[in-house]
Amino acid sequence: MRLSQLFGRTLREDPAEAEASSHRLLLRGAFFRQVMAGVYTTMPLGLRTMRKVEAIVREEMDASGAQELRMPIVLPAEPWKTTGRYEAYGDTLFKLQDRHGRELILGPTQEEVAAALVAAEFTSYRDLPVNIYQVEWKYRDEYRPRFGLLRVREFLMKDAYTFDRDEEGMVASYDVMMQAYKRVFDRCGLSYAIVEADPGTIGGGVNHEFMAHSDVGEDLYVSCSNGDYLADTEAARPRPPEPVAQDGLEPMTKINTPDAATIDAVSAQLGRPASEMLKNVLFDAGGRTVAVLIAGDREVNETKLERRFFPTPVRRFEDADFAKRGYVKGYVGPHGFGEDVIVIADHSIAAGKNWVTGANEVDHHVTGANEGRDFRVDEVADMVQIREGDPCPVCGQPLRIERSIVVGHIYQLGTRYSEPLGSTFIDQEGSPRPLWMGSHGIGISRIVAAVVEQRHDEHGIVWPRALAPYEVCVVIATRDHEVAVAEAERIYRELAERGVEVVIDDREESAGVKFADADLVGYPVQVVVGKRGVEGGTVDLKLRATGERSHAPLAGASRSAVDLLGSAP
Ligand SMILES: [Zn+2]
């Protein structure tokens, strides 16, 4: 490829809209161009890198026994309603109608299609297991697309669906995917953690996320310094605090707390820490009132609560709910809950006594509230939002919160989809049974952005060789020197003949611009052919990853470049 002919122009300045390094550098390097918020054109350089990621994914999927097919992007809405996901996805789902008024969606993932397809095609236990996958564009109507390729409305994904006879088979298929995913991310040169995660709107049980470390990542996870615990912050469970002896109980006493409708206000008024307050957070779960009791200095993790009631939707009380159901907002106390309320206490409640809590009366609280004597608890559960420094559930050491970009997610779905959809097979006894399913995604376009987040410097992108759009850039540093131009052309030809993916920068630009662009685009090896070098019989070589420069004899330049490329990470 001649850079004088390459479609796309590098940008001298940082685009104003770019928040993340990957966004900035991928735009500046002409890998992508924005069409509208969250929707991008993939330019020739970007497409080459994207295809390399796809090729790695395909190789590892094929090697694991998965079979590629292609499912449509435009899908009927009905199966999504059957599985409850039409509602669960909400506005994030791209919805449309055809001319007959039929409701359609643009697929964000394809569990419904895959489950119906396999059940129709493979009817016997003898046909199983099977793993099908595709590499296809996916859609999400993100409320606020941002960070370039990290939160977009259209993205390229590999999604695989495994189908087994039973749970044991599903777990075995899951383990095969886990190993294949590790190889994919290792080959892409990513630094990542494999983290226990929350199933979110996909549903199901055991699942893991592959989280690429990144300061701009919006996906948080906790890790123990001992290396024995990793979890998504939504799924993370801190070690429950030690219960305290329930002796020395004070009588429950009503006190006047004017204008103290928040934990902070009560805490300030009484001069007692928030951790001594008992907070009652009210929710509606399918029409029932749910109270989560938690220490005043902690927050409720609503994802945990949603999981407890799944698939019943759970929402926090709004102002109208308090009035309608007879609660005084800001002054709710657990001793006021009737039998109709489901009272769930977080572990933090067992670690305290003589609580300060609401008196169910405006401007009043009680002190000395104690579980059992003054209020009841129906369930004790982990409902807390994890925070930095919480004890590790395995060893008790403090947990750290890390930022990352999720590049892959694997799920054990069980029969979550096959049961509502009626996707069954006939077992050995001749009875129909639901398929045991797994779902496994890799964000191809996300990998591209995550790799750039991890591998760049102040000059530009530092591609690993496996993903670089081209491996070597031959720079003609002195355009008006005939011998230098001829030698550069020769080296370019020789490299192409050796099977190297090579570009020649033959543009009518200054040497400085060419050097800057070569660094920006991030070719692993640069070969610089200039007047002074040629007259001395040498070329300059540069390894982008280390910035290390060396000379090579002009005659053997292409071989030296190939050798250097061999040492590129
Ligand atoms: Zn630990």
Tab-separated table of N, CA, C and O in Angstrom, residues 238-284:
chain	number	residue	atom	x	y	z
A	238	PRO	N	-18.750	-8.546	49.928
A	238	PRO	CA	-17.697	-8.424	50.933
A	238	PRO	C	-17.911	-9.471	52.024
A	238	PRO	O	-19.015	-9.987	52.173
A	239	ARG	N	-16.862	-9.768	52.785
A	239	ARG	CA	-17.025	-10.681	53.919
A	239	ARG	C	-18.005	-10.030	54.891
A	239	ARG	O	-17.829	-8.862	55.261
A	240	PRO	N	-19.056	-10.774	55.310
A	240	PRO	CA	-20.021	-10.156	56.221
A	240	PRO	C	-19.344	-9.773	57.534
A	240	PRO	O	-18.471	-10.499	58.010
A	241	PRO	N	-19.714	-8.639	58.125
A	241	PRO	CA	-19.109	-8.250	59.397
A	241	PRO	C	-19.475	-9.255	60.499
A	241	PRO	O	-20.497	-9.931	60.402
A	242	GLU	N	-18.639	-9.344	61.526
A	242	GLU	CA	-18.918	-10.246	62.667
A	242	GLU	C	-20.166	-9.747	63.384
A	242	GLU	O	-20.273	-8.560	63.698
A	243	PRO	N	-21.101	-10.661	63.693
A	243	PRO	CA	-22.277	-10.232	64.462
A	243	PRO	C	-21.844	-9.787	65.864
A	243	PRO	O	-20.879	-10.327	66.413
A	244	VAL	N	-22.528	-8.817	66.425
A	244	VAL	CA	-22.191	-8.395	67.793
A	244	VAL	C	-23.137	-9.079	68.778
A	244	VAL	O	-24.252	-9.460	68.423
A	245	ALA	N	-22.673	-9.262	70.009
A	245	ALA	CA	-23.515	-9.872	71.045
A	245	ALA	C	-24.708	-8.955	71.307
A	245	ALA	O	-24.540	-7.748	71.479
A	246	GLN	N	-25.875	-9.549	71.298
A	246	GLN	CA	-27.076	-8.729	71.474
A	246	GLN	C	-27.397	-8.591	72.967
A	246	GLN	O	-28.467	-8.981	73.439
A	247	ASP	N	-26.434	-8.042	73.724
A	247	ASP	CA	-26.703	-7.780	75.147
A	247	ASP	C	-26.599	-6.281	75.401
A	247	ASP	O	-26.207	-5.529	74.502
A	248	GLY	N	-26.900	-5.868	76.588
A	248	GLY	CA	-26.859	-4.437	76.905
A	248	GLY	C	-27.836	-3.646	76.068
A	248	GLY	O	-27.516	-2.548	75.605
A	249	LEU	N	-29.006	-4.226	75.828
A	249	LEU	CA	-29.969	-3.546	74.959
A	249	LEU	C	-30.649	-2.400	75.705
A	249	LEU	O	-31.107	-2.554	76.828
A	250	GLU	N	-30.682	-1.268	75.016
A	250	GLU	CA	-31.369	-0.108	75.580
A	250	GLU	C	-32.848	-0.191	75.228
A	250	GLU	O	-33.210	-0.835	74.249
A	251	PRO	N	-33.684	0.459	75.994
A	251	PRO	CA	-35.096	0.504	75.617
A	251	PRO	C	-35.268	1.366	74.364
A	251	PRO	O	-34.494	2.303	74.150
A	252	MET	N	-36.249	1.024	73.537
A	252	MET	CA	-36.502	1.843	72.353
A	252	MET	C	-37.186	3.136	72.800
A	252	MET	O	-38.183	3.108	73.503
A	253	THR	N	-36.587	4.271	72.442
A	253	THR	CA	-37.056	5.568	72.933
A	253	THR	C	-37.279	6.530	71.772
A	253	THR	O	-36.391	6.685	70.919
A	254	LYS	N	-38.421	7.151	71.748
A	254	LYS	CA	-38.707	8.124	70.684
A	254	LYS	C	-38.058	9.467	71.029
A	254	LYS	O	-38.125	9.918	72.176
A	255	ILE	N	-37.396	10.067	70.034
A	255	ILE	CA	-36.761	11.370	70.255
A	255	ILE	C	-37.197	12.352	69.161
A	255	ILE	O	-37.552	11.940	68.064
A	256	ASN	N	-37.128	13.620	69.504
A	256	ASN	CA	-37.495	14.658	68.558
A	256	ASN	C	-36.280	14.997	67.684
A	256	ASN	O	-35.204	15.308	68.207
A	257	THR	N	-36.448	14.899	66.351
A	257	THR	CA	-35.345	15.209	65.422
A	257	THR	C	-35.885	16.125	64.319
A	257	THR	O	-36.104	15.689	63.200
A	258	PRO	N	-36.076	17.381	64.637
A	258	PRO	CA	-36.699	18.275	63.659
A	258	PRO	C	-35.879	18.425	62.372
A	258	PRO	O	-34.656	18.551	62.432
A	259	ASP	N	-36.571	18.379	61.256
A	259	ASP	CA	-35.959	18.563	59.933
A	259	ASP	C	-34.780	17.629	59.674
A	259	ASP	O	-33.810	18.013	59.015
A	260	ALA	N	-34.854	16.421	60.192
A	260	ALA	CA	-33.748	15.488	59.986
A	260	ALA	C	-34.243	14.275	59.207
A	260	ALA	O	-34.377	13.186	59.738
A	261	ALA	N	-34.509	14.514	57.924
A	261	ALA	CA	-35.070	13.442	57.095
A	261	ALA	C	-34.004	12.648	56.359
A	261	ALA	O	-34.310	11.772	55.565
A	262	THR	N	-32.732	12.975	56.622
A	262	THR	CA	-31.671	12.202	55.974
A	262	THR	C	-30.743	11.645	57.052
A	262	THR	O	-30.701	12.148	58.178
A	263	ILE	N	-29.987	10.606	56.671
A	263	ILE	CA	-29.039	9.995	57.608
A	263	ILE	C	-28.036	11.049	58.094
A	263	ILE	O	-27.751	11.161	59.283
A	264	ASP	N	-27.530	11.850	57.147
A	264	ASP	CA	-26.535	12.870	57.507
A	264	ASP	C	-27.085	13.859	58.524
A	264	ASP	O	-26.398	14.233	59.492
A	265	ALA	N	-28.343	14.264	58.313
A	265	ALA	CA	-28.940	15.252	59.209
A	265	ALA	C	-29.122	14.676	60.620
A	265	ALA	O	-28.809	15.338	61.618
A	266	VAL	N	-29.602	13.427	60.707
A	266	VAL	CA	-29.788	12.799	62.023
A	266	VAL	C	-28.439	12.616	62.709
A	266	VAL	O	-28.272	12.911	63.899
A	267	SER	N	-27.489	12.156	61.915
A	267	SER	CA	-26.150	11.904	62.432
A	267	SER	C	-25.565	13.198	63.020
A	267	SER	O	-25.009	13.198	64.129
A	268	ALA	N	-25.719	14.310	62.286
A	268	ALA	CA	-25.189	15.589	62.752
A	268	ALA	C	-25.933	16.069	64.001
A	268	ALA	O	-25.314	16.526	64.975
A	269	GLN	N	-27.265	15.899	63.979
A	269	GLN	CA	-28.064	16.389	65.098
A	269	GLN	C	-27.756	15.637	66.390
A	269	GLN	O	-27.684	16.225	67.460
A	270	LEU	N	-27.565	14.319	66.265
A	270	LEU	CA	-27.342	13.504	67.471
A	270	LEU	C	-25.865	13.357	67.806
A	270	LEU	O	-25.511	12.840	68.867
A	271	GLY	N	-25.010	13.776	66.877
A	271	GLY	CA	-23.578	13.607	67.107
A	271	GLY	C	-23.176	12.140	67.166
A	271	GLY	O	-22.276	11.755	67.917
A	272	ARG	N	-23.883	11.307	66.379
A	272	ARG	CA	-23.527	9.883	66.320
A	272	ARG	C	-23.203	9.508	64.869
A	272	ARG	O	-23.789	10.053	63.939
A	273	PRO	N	-22.261	8.573	64.640
A	273	PRO	CA	-21.875	8.236	63.268
A	273	PRO	C	-23.016	7.571	62.490
A	273	PRO	O	-23.879	6.918	63.081
A	274	ALA	N	-22.971	7.744	61.174
A	274	ALA	CA	-24.003	7.164	60.296
A	274	ALA	C	-24.075	5.648	60.443
A	274	ALA	O	-25.128	5.049	60.256
A	275	SER	N	-22.946	5.031	60.807
A	275	SER	CA	-22.941	3.567	60.937
A	275	SER	C	-23.826	3.092	62.089
A	275	SER	O	-24.135	1.914	62.183
A	276	GLU	N	-24.239	3.990	62.980
A	276	GLU	CA	-25.134	3.605	64.082
A	276	GLU	C	-26.609	3.829	63.723
A	276	GLU	O	-27.495	3.568	64.539
A	277	MET	N	-26.835	4.342	62.516
A	277	MET	CA	-28.214	4.541	62.051
A	277	MET	C	-28.648	3.303	61.274
A	277	MET	O	-27.847	2.711	60.559
A	278	LEU	N	-29.910	2.962	61.372
A	278	LEU	CA	-30.455	1.880	60.550
A	278	LEU	C	-31.311	2.519	59.465
A	278	LEU	O	-32.258	3.234	59.769
A	279	LYS	N	-30.896	2.255	58.220
A	279	LYS	CA	-31.579	2.868	57.080
A	279	LYS	C	-32.578	1.867	56.519
A	279	LYS	O	-32.257	0.688	56.362
A	280	ASN	N	-33.787	2.336	56.237
A	280	ASN	CA	-34.823	1.478	55.659
A	280	ASN	C	-35.082	1.940	54.239
A	280	ASN	O	-35.653	3.011	54.035
A	281	VAL	N	-34.639	1.156	53.266
A	281	VAL	CA	-34.823	1.562	51.873
A	281	VAL	C	-35.983	0.753	51.292
A	281	VAL	O	-35.961	-0.479	51.341
A	282	LEU	N	-36.987	1.472	50.795
A	282	LEU	CA	-38.204	0.798	50.342
A	282	LEU	C	-38.248	0.645	48.822
A	282	LEU	O	-37.864	1.555	48.076
A	283	PHE	N	-38.732	-0.533	48.407
A	283	PHE	CA	-38.839	-0.858	46.985
A	283	PHE	C	-40.209	-1.454	46.703
A	283	PHE	O	-40.870	-1.980	47.603
A	284	ASP	N	-40.566	-1.384	45.428
A	284	ASP	CA	-41.743	-2.093	44.960
A	284	ASP	C	-41.263	-3.256	44.094
A	284	ASP	O	-40.469	-3.063	43.177
